[in-house]
XYZ file of C-alpha atoms in Angstrom:
721
model
C 25.309 14.713 7.725
C 24.385 15.871 11.260
C 21.655 14.414 13.413
C 21.185 13.318 16.977
C 24.218 11.720 18.588
C 23.892 8.673 20.876
C 26.053 6.479 23.020
C 28.404 4.402 20.945
C 29.886 4.024 17.462
C 32.517 2.361 15.320
C 35.602 3.355 13.423
C 36.262 2.635 9.751
C 37.266 -0.986 10.674
C 34.110 -1.622 12.534
C 35.774 -1.510 15.954
C 33.991 0.094 18.868
C 35.101 3.629 19.710
C 34.319 6.162 22.344
C 32.015 9.092 21.369
C 32.022 12.330 23.231
C 29.394 12.611 25.876
C 26.298 14.826 25.340
C 27.655 17.385 27.809
C 31.014 17.575 25.947
C 29.273 17.973 22.616
C 27.036 20.700 23.932
C 30.015 22.979 24.505
C 30.884 22.816 20.850
C 29.509 25.127 18.173
C 25.900 23.895 17.643
C 24.103 23.430 14.464
C 21.308 25.936 13.860
C 18.179 24.303 15.513
C 16.046 24.088 12.395
C 18.815 22.248 10.418
C 20.087 19.707 13.000
C 20.064 16.354 11.272
C 19.612 17.804 7.808
C 22.076 16.865 4.958
C 24.920 19.262 4.486
C 24.663 21.002 1.137
C 26.564 23.791 -0.562
C 29.558 23.701 1.785
C 31.986 25.099 -0.838
C 34.316 23.632 -3.412
C 37.887 22.508 -2.682
C 39.708 19.722 -1.063
C 41.427 18.967 2.166
C 40.594 18.678 5.877
C 37.490 20.630 6.896
C 36.042 20.767 3.395
C 32.853 19.005 2.345
C 32.627 17.679 -1.151
C 29.862 16.047 -3.115
C 29.484 12.506 -1.960
C 29.223 11.232 -5.535
C 32.498 12.787 -6.677
C 34.583 10.166 -8.416
C 38.063 10.877 -7.088
C 37.507 10.917 -3.311
C 37.562 8.372 -0.486
C 34.506 9.418 1.564
C 34.690 9.416 5.373
C 32.085 7.088 6.769
C 32.679 7.588 10.452
C 33.949 10.411 12.692
C 32.870 13.849 13.639
C 34.106 16.845 11.627
C 34.080 20.694 12.146
C 33.663 22.899 9.116
C 35.414 26.252 8.710
C 32.192 28.078 9.777
C 32.206 26.011 13.058
C 29.374 23.644 12.152
C 29.765 20.033 13.242
C 28.934 17.246 10.784
C 28.760 13.483 11.113
C 28.536 10.982 8.230
C 25.246 9.124 8.062
C 26.930 5.721 8.301
C 28.386 6.797 11.646
C 24.951 7.486 12.973
C 23.691 4.176 11.697
C 26.615 2.168 13.200
C 26.229 4.167 16.443
C 22.586 3.168 16.730
C 22.609 -0.473 15.692
C 25.792 -1.508 17.506
C 24.000 -0.668 20.721
C 23.532 -3.781 22.928
C 19.746 -3.382 22.832
C 19.858 -4.534 19.190
C 21.986 -7.594 19.714
C 20.534 -11.011 18.761
C 20.302 -12.063 22.451
C 18.424 -8.884 23.328
C 15.834 -9.153 20.519
C 15.525 -13.014 20.317
C 12.512 -13.369 22.607
C 10.728 -10.376 21.033
C 11.163 -11.864 17.559
C 10.413 -15.427 18.458
C 13.609 -16.555 16.770
C 16.616 -18.060 18.620
C 19.579 -15.783 18.867
C 21.826 -18.368 17.114
C 19.423 -18.487 14.232
C 19.579 -14.686 13.888
C 23.412 -14.902 13.864
C 23.356 -17.696 11.316
C 21.040 -15.781 8.940
C 23.091 -12.599 9.208
C 26.268 -14.560 8.530
C 24.592 -16.236 5.489
C 23.413 -12.971 4.149
C 26.857 -11.452 4.338
C 28.534 -14.458 2.871
C 26.088 -14.668 -0.133
C 26.578 -10.959 -0.825
C 30.329 -10.509 -0.350
C 31.900 -13.949 -0.555
C 29.822 -15.281 -3.445
C 29.087 -12.390 -5.841
C 27.495 -12.953 -9.195
C 29.573 -11.410 -12.109
C 28.282 -10.772 -15.557
C 30.782 -9.788 -18.301
C 28.786 -6.732 -19.392
C 30.471 -3.394 -19.658
C 28.645 -0.350 -18.404
C 29.272 3.245 -17.378
C 27.936 4.659 -14.123
C 26.087 8.009 -13.790
C 29.419 9.819 -12.800
C 31.315 8.614 -15.857
C 33.284 5.689 -14.429
C 33.640 2.794 -16.812
C 33.138 -0.818 -15.538
C 34.063 -4.011 -17.336
C 31.515 -6.238 -15.547
C 28.320 -6.234 -13.535
C 28.794 -7.485 -9.954
C 25.807 -8.917 -8.180
C 24.952 -9.514 -4.591
C 22.740 -12.642 -4.676
C 20.405 -11.741 -1.873
C 16.787 -10.768 -2.666
C 14.008 -9.419 -0.409
C 10.507 -8.146 -1.005
C 8.138 -6.331 1.232
C 4.441 -5.870 0.682
C 1.187 -5.942 2.665
C 2.373 -8.797 4.945
C 5.016 -6.487 6.345
C 3.475 -3.012 5.709
C -0.088 -3.599 7.046
C 0.905 -3.071 10.646
C 1.037 0.073 12.804
C 4.861 -0.346 12.757
C 4.902 -1.491 9.147
C 6.659 1.554 7.619
C 9.649 1.308 9.798
C 9.784 -2.421 9.462
C 9.903 -2.050 5.683
C 12.586 0.642 6.000
C 14.711 -1.678 8.129
C 14.471 -4.370 5.489
C 15.497 -1.910 2.672
C 18.276 -0.557 4.884
C 19.695 -4.073 5.119
C 19.444 -4.386 1.261
C 21.413 -1.146 0.925
C 24.054 -2.252 3.419
C 24.512 -5.489 1.496
C 24.575 -3.656 -1.862
C 21.736 -5.990 -2.923
C 19.713 -3.419 -4.855
C 19.188 -3.848 -8.615
C 22.236 -6.115 -9.060
C 22.475 -9.565 -10.697
C 20.807 -11.971 -8.176
C 19.257 -9.237 -5.977
C 16.065 -7.223 -5.817
C 15.461 -5.674 -9.221
C 13.719 -2.385 -10.193
C 11.025 -2.700 -12.807
C 10.491 0.353 -15.095
C 9.368 3.010 -14.603
C 11.138 2.712 -11.302
C 13.365 3.773 -9.638
C 12.157 7.307 -9.072
C 13.851 10.224 -7.199
C 13.304 10.158 -3.429
C 10.920 11.689 -2.588
C 9.217 11.793 -6.052
C 8.609 15.302 -7.239
C 4.817 15.227 -7.488
C 3.264 16.632 -4.245
C -0.418 16.371 -3.221
C -2.773 19.122 -4.345
C -3.517 21.727 -1.673
C -5.281 24.755 -3.173
C -8.003 25.355 -5.686
C -7.221 27.398 -8.750
C -9.543 30.064 -10.215
C -11.317 27.430 -12.262
C -11.905 25.242 -9.315
C -9.273 22.612 -10.171
C -6.633 21.511 -7.675
C -3.169 22.922 -8.091
C -1.843 19.315 -8.348
C -3.184 15.768 -8.330
C -5.021 14.789 -5.098
C -2.439 12.203 -4.257
C 1.309 12.706 -4.216
C 4.462 12.618 -2.046
C 5.057 14.957 0.944
C 8.558 16.428 1.113
C 8.090 18.243 4.376
C 5.568 19.904 6.676
C 4.939 22.534 4.061
C 3.216 19.973 1.849
C 0.593 18.869 4.399
C -3.043 19.466 3.469
C -4.097 21.169 6.686
C -5.739 24.489 7.738
C -4.151 27.325 9.592
C -4.641 25.485 12.794
C -2.956 22.302 11.587
C -6.263 20.419 11.272
C -6.912 18.111 8.333
C -8.718 19.398 5.339
C -9.360 16.087 3.608
C -12.270 13.805 4.547
C -9.898 10.876 4.971
C -7.338 12.932 7.030
C -4.551 11.932 4.541
C -1.536 14.253 4.464
C -2.401 15.651 7.965
C -0.181 15.757 11.017
C -1.815 12.492 12.122
C -0.692 10.564 8.986
C 1.719 12.861 7.065
C 3.057 10.539 4.366
C -0.193 8.839 3.345
C 0.722 8.759 -0.386
C -2.219 6.445 -1.355
C -4.873 8.311 0.759
C -6.837 6.659 3.568
C -9.957 5.160 2.199
C -10.463 3.096 5.328
C -11.215 6.258 7.397
C -13.717 7.818 5.006
C -16.997 6.327 6.240
C -16.388 7.068 9.924
C -15.191 10.650 9.193
C -18.184 11.248 6.869
C -20.490 9.991 9.594
C -18.838 12.189 12.221
C -18.642 15.289 9.923
C -14.839 15.436 10.555
C -13.412 17.708 9.236
C -16.733 18.682 7.557
C -20.197 17.352 6.817
C -20.628 15.952 3.305
C -23.548 15.981 1.008
C -22.842 12.810 -1.059
C -20.562 9.887 -0.500
C -19.577 8.242 -3.862
C -17.670 4.951 -3.873
C -16.668 2.384 -6.500
C -16.393 -1.325 -6.148
C -14.554 -1.523 -2.811
C -17.369 -3.046 -0.814
C -16.588 -0.867 2.162
C -19.509 -2.143 4.265
C -18.194 -5.650 4.321
C -14.962 -7.393 3.450
C -12.974 -4.078 2.935
C -14.187 -2.674 6.277
C -12.591 -2.814 9.701
C -15.165 -2.747 12.495
C -17.783 -4.117 10.103
C -20.823 -3.962 12.408
C -20.270 -0.358 13.400
C -19.524 0.654 9.826
C -22.884 -0.719 8.821
C -24.318 1.358 11.565
C -22.736 4.503 10.374
C -24.125 4.027 6.900
C -27.670 3.870 8.315
C -27.427 6.238 11.291
C -29.658 9.269 11.577
C -29.167 12.544 13.306
C -31.462 14.229 15.896
C -33.382 15.684 12.872
C -34.248 12.269 11.547
C -32.067 12.586 8.492
C -29.196 10.307 7.581
C -25.906 11.435 8.957
C -24.406 10.527 5.499
C -27.210 12.197 3.457
C -26.669 10.422 0.042
C -24.583 7.444 -1.088
C -23.853 6.653 -4.724
C -22.169 3.286 -5.338
C -20.985 1.717 -8.552
C -20.591 -2.062 -8.756
C -20.943 -4.970 -11.199
C -22.660 -7.265 -8.526
C -25.310 -6.928 -5.813
C -22.614 -6.794 -3.102
C -23.171 -5.958 0.532
C -22.425 -2.311 -0.121
C -25.135 -1.795 -2.737
C -27.767 -2.163 -0.004
C -26.733 1.193 1.483
C -26.754 3.149 -1.744
C -29.421 5.707 -2.701
C -28.215 5.302 -6.318
C -26.515 2.289 -7.698
C -24.588 2.647 -10.952
C -24.356 -0.760 -12.529
C -20.806 -1.319 -13.739
C -19.379 -3.607 -16.421
C -17.269 -6.599 -15.707
C -13.674 -6.764 -16.952
C -14.941 -8.727 -20.026
C -17.098 -5.789 -21.173
C -14.901 -2.680 -21.029
C -11.498 -1.172 -21.784
C -8.974 -0.805 -18.982
C -5.375 0.432 -19.019
C -2.665 -1.327 -16.999
C -0.569 1.765 -17.184
C 3.125 2.696 -16.637
C 1.563 5.681 -14.803
C -0.036 3.444 -12.103
C 0.790 -0.232 -11.501
C 2.453 -1.497 -14.587
C 3.250 -5.167 -15.465
C 6.914 -4.427 -16.286
C 9.709 -6.987 -15.519
C 13.161 -6.016 -14.571
C 14.523 -6.128 -18.139
C 11.632 -4.435 -19.994
C 8.984 -1.772 -19.708
C 5.543 -3.127 -20.246
C 1.912 -2.107 -20.225
C -1.347 -3.672 -21.313
C -5.046 -3.264 -21.873
C -8.188 -5.138 -21.257
C -10.702 -4.876 -24.029
C -14.308 -6.021 -24.484
C -14.784 -9.670 -25.300
C -18.536 -9.312 -25.254
C -20.782 -6.342 -25.631
C -22.852 -5.592 -22.482
C -25.957 -4.805 -24.491
C -25.794 -8.166 -26.080
C -26.009 -9.988 -22.757
C -29.589 -10.900 -21.890
C -30.541 -11.463 -18.302
C -33.549 -12.918 -16.442
C -36.781 -14.405 -17.682
C -37.728 -11.226 -19.510
C -34.312 -11.324 -21.340
C -33.650 -7.635 -20.865
C -30.259 -6.451 -22.095
C -27.623 -5.448 -19.522
C -27.988 -1.723 -19.091
C -24.446 -1.012 -17.723
C -21.599 1.451 -18.354
C -18.018 1.283 -17.247
C -17.505 3.412 -14.099
C -14.608 5.299 -15.625
C -16.819 6.432 -18.567
C -19.528 7.466 -16.072
C -17.008 9.576 -14.157
C -15.985 11.339 -17.324
C -19.663 11.938 -18.259
C -20.473 13.341 -14.772
C -17.362 15.580 -14.987
C -18.476 16.957 -18.338
C -21.995 17.571 -17.072
C -20.553 19.514 -14.207
C -18.290 21.430 -16.428
C -15.130 20.405 -14.597
C -11.843 21.674 -15.941
C -10.132 19.145 -18.128
C -13.420 17.380 -18.792
C -14.874 19.899 -21.273
C -13.784 21.853 -24.281
C -13.970 25.649 -24.594
C -17.588 25.387 -25.861
C -18.626 23.321 -22.892
C -18.989 20.026 -24.834
C -17.348 16.825 -23.395
C -13.719 16.531 -24.008
C -13.795 12.668 -24.070
C -16.400 10.382 -25.569
C -15.833 7.608 -23.010
C -12.943 5.913 -21.165
C -11.556 4.286 -24.258
C -11.270 7.710 -25.815
C -9.608 9.019 -22.606
C -7.092 6.207 -22.658
C -5.982 7.175 -26.202
C -6.184 10.981 -26.031
C -5.433 12.063 -22.427
C -1.784 13.279 -21.901
C -0.344 13.482 -18.385
C 2.457 15.565 -19.918
C 3.179 16.422 -23.541
C 3.432 13.125 -25.390
C 2.925 11.003 -22.235
C -0.343 9.217 -21.970
C -1.818 6.237 -20.196
C -0.322 3.809 -22.753
C 3.297 3.815 -24.013
C 2.950 1.581 -27.083
C 2.274 2.637 -30.673
C 2.171 6.336 -30.070
C 2.419 8.940 -32.829
C 0.031 9.648 -35.640
C 0.849 6.264 -37.240
C 1.885 4.313 -34.251
C 5.623 4.595 -35.141
C 6.716 5.936 -31.643
C 7.014 4.328 -28.254
C 6.755 5.799 -24.755
C 6.467 9.428 -25.774
C 4.599 10.825 -28.794
C 1.294 12.327 -29.890
C -1.848 10.311 -29.414
C -2.542 7.603 -32.050
C -6.245 7.212 -32.934
C -5.575 3.514 -33.705
C -3.652 2.841 -30.587
C -6.166 0.424 -28.920
C -6.524 -1.592 -32.080
C -2.684 -1.978 -32.157
C -2.802 -3.385 -28.639
C -5.615 -5.773 -29.566
C -3.570 -6.989 -32.541
C -0.665 -7.712 -30.235
C -2.604 -9.671 -27.603
C -3.318 -6.579 -25.498
C 0.371 -6.122 -24.517
C 3.262 -3.696 -25.361
C 6.830 -4.316 -24.290
C 10.117 -2.417 -24.776
C 13.333 -4.037 -23.725
C 15.799 -2.177 -21.514
C 19.126 -1.914 -23.290
C 21.563 -4.728 -22.077
C 24.087 -2.275 -20.517
C 21.277 -0.577 -18.687
C 19.577 -3.467 -16.893
C 21.312 -3.242 -13.554
C 22.257 -0.425 -11.142
C 19.377 1.537 -12.645
C 19.638 4.309 -9.965
C 23.242 5.042 -11.048
C 23.589 3.529 -14.573
C 24.200 6.203 -17.210
C 22.613 4.116 -20.037
C 19.449 3.437 -17.957
C 19.057 7.000 -16.771
C 19.297 8.377 -20.297
C 16.887 5.651 -21.504
C 14.413 6.384 -18.780
C 14.540 10.054 -19.536
C 13.927 9.409 -23.116
C 11.003 7.131 -22.367
C 9.451 9.729 -20.035
C 9.880 7.822 -16.770
C 12.258 10.478 -15.382
C 12.222 14.213 -15.792
C 16.041 14.289 -15.724
C 18.905 11.845 -16.144
C 20.671 12.434 -12.815
C 21.692 9.629 -10.484
C 19.069 8.622 -7.922
C 20.344 8.706 -4.365
C 19.037 5.938 -2.033
C 18.935 7.315 1.459
C 20.054 5.350 4.533
C 18.870 8.292 6.581
C 15.612 10.009 5.703
C 15.863 13.743 5.626
C 12.069 13.898 4.957
C 11.337 12.209 8.352
C 13.951 14.437 10.034
C 12.174 17.475 8.801
C 9.044 16.351 10.589
C 10.862 15.457 13.703
C 12.496 18.855 13.868
C 9.027 20.468 13.492
C 7.711 18.410 16.330
C 10.673 19.512 18.418
C 9.673 23.140 17.964
C 11.688 24.157 14.912
C 10.523 25.924 11.814
C 7.409 27.898 10.820
C 5.066 24.865 10.509
C 4.787 22.793 13.577
C 2.209 20.085 14.578
C -0.654 20.891 16.958
C 0.155 20.004 20.484
C -2.029 16.754 20.392
C 0.211 15.404 17.604
C 3.592 16.734 18.686
C 4.805 13.722 20.696
C 3.467 11.282 18.062
C 5.430 12.970 15.218
C 8.548 13.388 17.329
C 8.458 9.643 18.213
C 7.705 7.992 14.912
C 9.517 10.289 12.428
C 12.909 8.929 13.263
C 15.260 9.363 10.210
C 16.662 5.814 10.919
C 14.456 2.719 11.182
C 13.122 2.016 14.678
C 11.074 -0.843 16.086
C 8.042 -0.453 18.438
C 5.261 -2.780 19.578
C 2.234 -2.540 17.306
C -0.460 -0.385 18.853
C -2.986 -3.195 19.450
C -0.486 -5.134 21.465
C 0.958 -2.121 23.262
C -2.353 -0.452 24.224
C -4.382 -3.472 25.404
C -3.649 -4.341 29.032
C -1.908 -7.731 29.437
C -2.341 -8.246 25.694
C 0.199 -11.074 25.348
C -1.612 -13.230 27.904
C -5.228 -12.277 27.005
C -4.728 -12.423 23.199
C -1.678 -14.579 22.492
C -2.211 -15.313 18.761
C -1.779 -13.190 15.669
C -4.676 -13.398 13.255
C -4.343 -12.741 9.505
C -7.038 -12.417 6.809
C -5.779 -12.761 3.248
C -7.691 -11.814 0.060
C -7.912 -14.631 -2.501
C -6.760 -13.357 -5.867
C -10.086 -14.317 -7.533
C -12.209 -12.500 -4.951
C -10.435 -9.168 -4.682
C -12.840 -6.411 -3.638
C -15.945 -6.901 -5.861
C -14.337 -7.401 -9.212
C -14.542 -11.169 -9.717
C -16.246 -12.527 -6.549
C -18.891 -14.505 -8.412
C -16.940 -16.652 -10.803
C -19.377 -19.696 -10.966
C -16.623 -22.221 -11.432
C -14.429 -21.002 -8.557
C -17.517 -20.932 -6.191
C -17.598 -24.717 -6.443
C -14.291 -25.014 -4.490
C -14.572 -21.886 -2.285
C -18.054 -21.606 -1.125
C -16.905 -21.216 2.482
C -13.788 -20.578 4.587
C -12.316 -21.976 7.825
C -9.977 -20.566 10.464
C -6.744 -22.398 9.930
C -4.462 -23.164 12.887
C -1.496 -25.453 13.650
C -2.348 -28.744 15.382
C -0.123 -27.782 18.335
C -2.138 -24.521 18.624
C -5.324 -26.580 18.637
C -4.011 -28.866 21.466
C -2.880 -25.809 23.417
C -6.442 -24.469 23.449
C -8.147 -27.853 23.883
C -9.557 -28.037 20.325
C -9.902 -30.799 17.801
C -9.982 -30.482 14.017
C -13.322 -29.147 12.661
C -14.473 -27.810 16.042
C -16.722 -24.735 16.102
C -14.738 -22.120 18.051
C -15.170 -18.693 19.538
C -12.500 -16.168 18.433
C -12.101 -13.076 20.527
C -10.078 -9.868 20.209
C -10.152 -6.727 22.352
C -12.844 -5.492 19.920
C -15.259 -8.347 19.428
C -16.072 -12.035 19.128
C -16.943 -14.372 16.183
C -17.863 -18.044 16.080
C -16.340 -20.043 13.145
C -15.258 -23.555 12.278
C -11.606 -24.426 12.640
C -9.356 -26.693 10.522
C -5.877 -27.842 11.410
C -3.069 -27.138 8.988
C 0.592 -28.071 9.802
C 1.968 -25.397 7.536
C 0.603 -22.549 9.740
C 2.858 -20.755 12.186
C 1.935 -22.011 15.713
C 1.459 -18.367 17.028
C -0.705 -17.421 14.122
C -4.161 -18.204 12.721
C -5.485 -17.174 9.341
C -8.336 -17.314 6.931
C -9.409 -16.030 3.581
C -11.112 -12.650 3.261
C -14.215 -11.980 1.039
C -15.441 -15.630 0.863
C -17.773 -15.078 3.724
C -20.923 -13.172 2.486
C -23.909 -11.565 4.107
C -27.250 -13.363 3.739
C -29.101 -12.248 0.597
C -26.070 -10.457 -0.844
C -24.754 -11.228 -4.298
C -28.176 -12.701 -5.020
C -27.047 -15.972 -3.454
C -29.709 -18.153 -1.933
C -30.491 -17.594 1.757
C -28.895 -20.902 2.688
C -25.718 -20.446 0.607
C -22.680 -21.658 2.511
C -20.835 -18.384 2.020
C -23.350 -16.835 4.406
C -24.205 -19.642 6.781
C -20.654 -20.999 7.230
C -18.433 -18.422 5.766
C -17.188 -15.535 7.882
C -15.014 -12.451 8.160
C -12.211 -11.737 10.586
C -13.028 -8.092 9.955
C -15.668 -8.158 12.664
C -12.748 -8.506 15.146
C -10.678 -5.621 13.837
C -11.206 -2.112 15.245
C -10.897 0.820 12.858
C -9.339 2.850 15.608
C -6.513 2.189 18.072
C -7.456 0.683 21.510
C -6.944 4.144 23.051
C -9.409 5.507 20.483
C -7.186 8.431 19.583
C -6.111 7.564 15.954
C -7.171 5.296 13.116
C -5.839 1.747 13.406
C -2.999 2.543 11.014
C 0.739 3.311 10.741
C 1.462 6.740 12.159
C 3.779 7.692 9.323
C 1.933 6.513 6.192
C -1.660 5.812 7.417
C -1.535 2.317 6.030
C -4.316 0.307 7.626
C -2.982 -2.066 10.299
C -5.049 -5.124 9.277
C -2.402 -7.583 10.510
C -2.027 -6.186 14.025
C -5.014 -8.243 15.081
C -4.472 -10.381 18.256
C -6.973 -13.002 19.344
C -7.599 -15.912 21.644
C -9.595 -19.116 21.066
C -11.881 -21.494 22.870
C -14.364 -24.059 21.953
C -17.791 -22.543 21.277
C -20.635 -23.308 23.585
C -23.767 -24.750 21.834
C -25.812 -21.505 22.092
C -22.992 -19.389 20.686
C -23.443 -20.527 17.140
C -27.265 -20.372 17.111
C -30.092 -21.305 19.416
C -31.933 -23.116 16.616
C -31.805 -26.853 15.729
C -28.830 -25.872 13.650
C -26.709 -25.378 16.675
C -22.982 -25.234 15.846
C -23.510 -25.322 12.102
C -23.259 -21.707 11.181
C -21.052 -18.876 11.866
C -21.558 -15.776 13.975
C -22.375 -12.922 13.854
C -25.305 -13.158 11.405
C -26.832 -10.029 10.100
C -30.366 -9.452 8.798
C -30.552 -10.771 5.264
C -30.428 -8.233 2.430
C -33.593 -7.979 0.369
C -32.196 -9.139 -3.028
C -34.121 -11.697 -5.074
C -31.965 -14.883 -5.453
C -30.453 -15.480 -8.858
C -31.668 -18.212 -11.135
C -30.234 -21.341 -9.616
C -30.248 -23.482 -12.799
C -27.071 -25.126 -13.770
C -24.751 -22.857 -15.735
C -23.846 -24.075 -19.186
C -21.466 -21.947 -21.250
C -20.767 -22.203 -24.930
C -23.996 -23.664 -26.228
C -24.819 -20.510 -28.209
C -21.262 -20.418 -29.624
C -21.582 -24.045 -30.835
C -25.032 -23.198 -32.355
C -23.586 -20.302 -34.326
C -20.579 -22.247 -35.533
């Protein structure tokens, strides 16, 4: 309860009602400044007017609108009141937002009506009895058949966090969360909000962090900043610039390491992400940072260690290359602690296990064995050699033999490891139990997979289903079996906004104060993405959105050189709608110049009627640099393939922040705005190959081309049969 009051609202029937003016409200007893907009807690027991009770009490009819004064004079307002007050404002009407969305107002009204009708007029009912977290018994499970999903297409914008929040807010209002026919949680989710694990901030006496390096910020007190509010991490995650960056900010590391911000580094160590090429914004300048030297003639980034299974673009900049295994040669855990493969009705995890031994694979004319090790095992070895806590035993010897040993024996908490299946000394336990030395073999015997079904009465309403909460606690997914509250109004965001408004002991530096106050709104807001808002006359100069999408089989540098898939994806095109082509005077297969506020590329276009007319798109990672991946110098991936990344700046047009969401630090890949024109003959190349290759072209990397003989698999297997 509480929060900023605005202009209009509604009563319990949804009718418009007058709200006291700001001047009228200011004469009433104010909330303490540092708690304005926080949830009311501990207001006392009892019933009746002027008393606040727990919202999950089972025998109350909660007030959802109105303003109330507590016995101590504090004023409180239900969250739903604030929500209705904001979104019933005329500025959010379909007519007001239609042009901005590019969707007719009547279409917006129709979709809203269809959503409500599907949720409330056509519920799905399952005859399954269940008990909620507060003890109420239900004879059936009622579903709201509306389902929505948000991932990178929505989140990878500088306004992506609030856009996702708005979508989830709609799901909550429709009741379409973990019901029959709606969005479903997949174990180990849901988790409390925010989850309890916070990012590590301090070193312990043995040098280890006091918590994991990534986590969830609950308020300003959890930021990883110094006494002046400046970032302490090389990626600036968990700083006042990007407070809720739960995944870290890998896309900022190379620039910050080059700039020595917030400190100079000795060695940059990276794994598999190909950060000089298809995982980089501002590709050309990133390459420059990796090779730049200071006034003393030394590299600005002194040493680079890189692990990869292929001779990717990034390996060219490494002082030391650690040859990695492919997924066919190592153990991996697809763990419930990370990104599990669960479905809504069961908890699942899996392993990858070696199909071939790396040492048995002979390469080249001299038939040398592949001298490779899995990078996870290398990290464990390095950690043991450095004597890092958790990596060595008391006598200083390595705690883990390799990554396979780590998968089996490491415990995040007592009895909770990377894998949930076949735990216990004899594999008789699931989810929680002592390590089982034969655990990996049990997985192999079961096809690499483990699965445990959610009890039937626990499969829906997981956030407030007694059977599920008890089961999740038993399985180790939750530390307690209390109901999980889904927040319409984010108290975490409000804590930051209050700090930016001058309240509390931890406040942002002046240069970040307005940014935090603006974007840490506890209710979802919309604002123009920074690339459009900060580029003068952007809508006219750069009228098209441009999207680059990773193909599943060329994600980072894991599987980019599948020989069979190369036959159908040796190059990419820029795809656009035929109407878009006509608008810009283009014909199918034209070579075109594509320009953003940051740069220009020359590529070949193809028409596709299934592309949105205001959008162009292409695959990422298919375009290669000449010489990379040991491809021939004339390989189509390099001569005709390309990256949109050259057009994407890694910082905002103003140059003041990373090109990212101001709340989470999520890279804003999809904010890119471009214009098109037919390429002039000399824009592709001045050689006789005019208009037959893409631009820009970089100096070839000095890798020897791979043997180009036809690949024939299986002959040795047949011989040994």
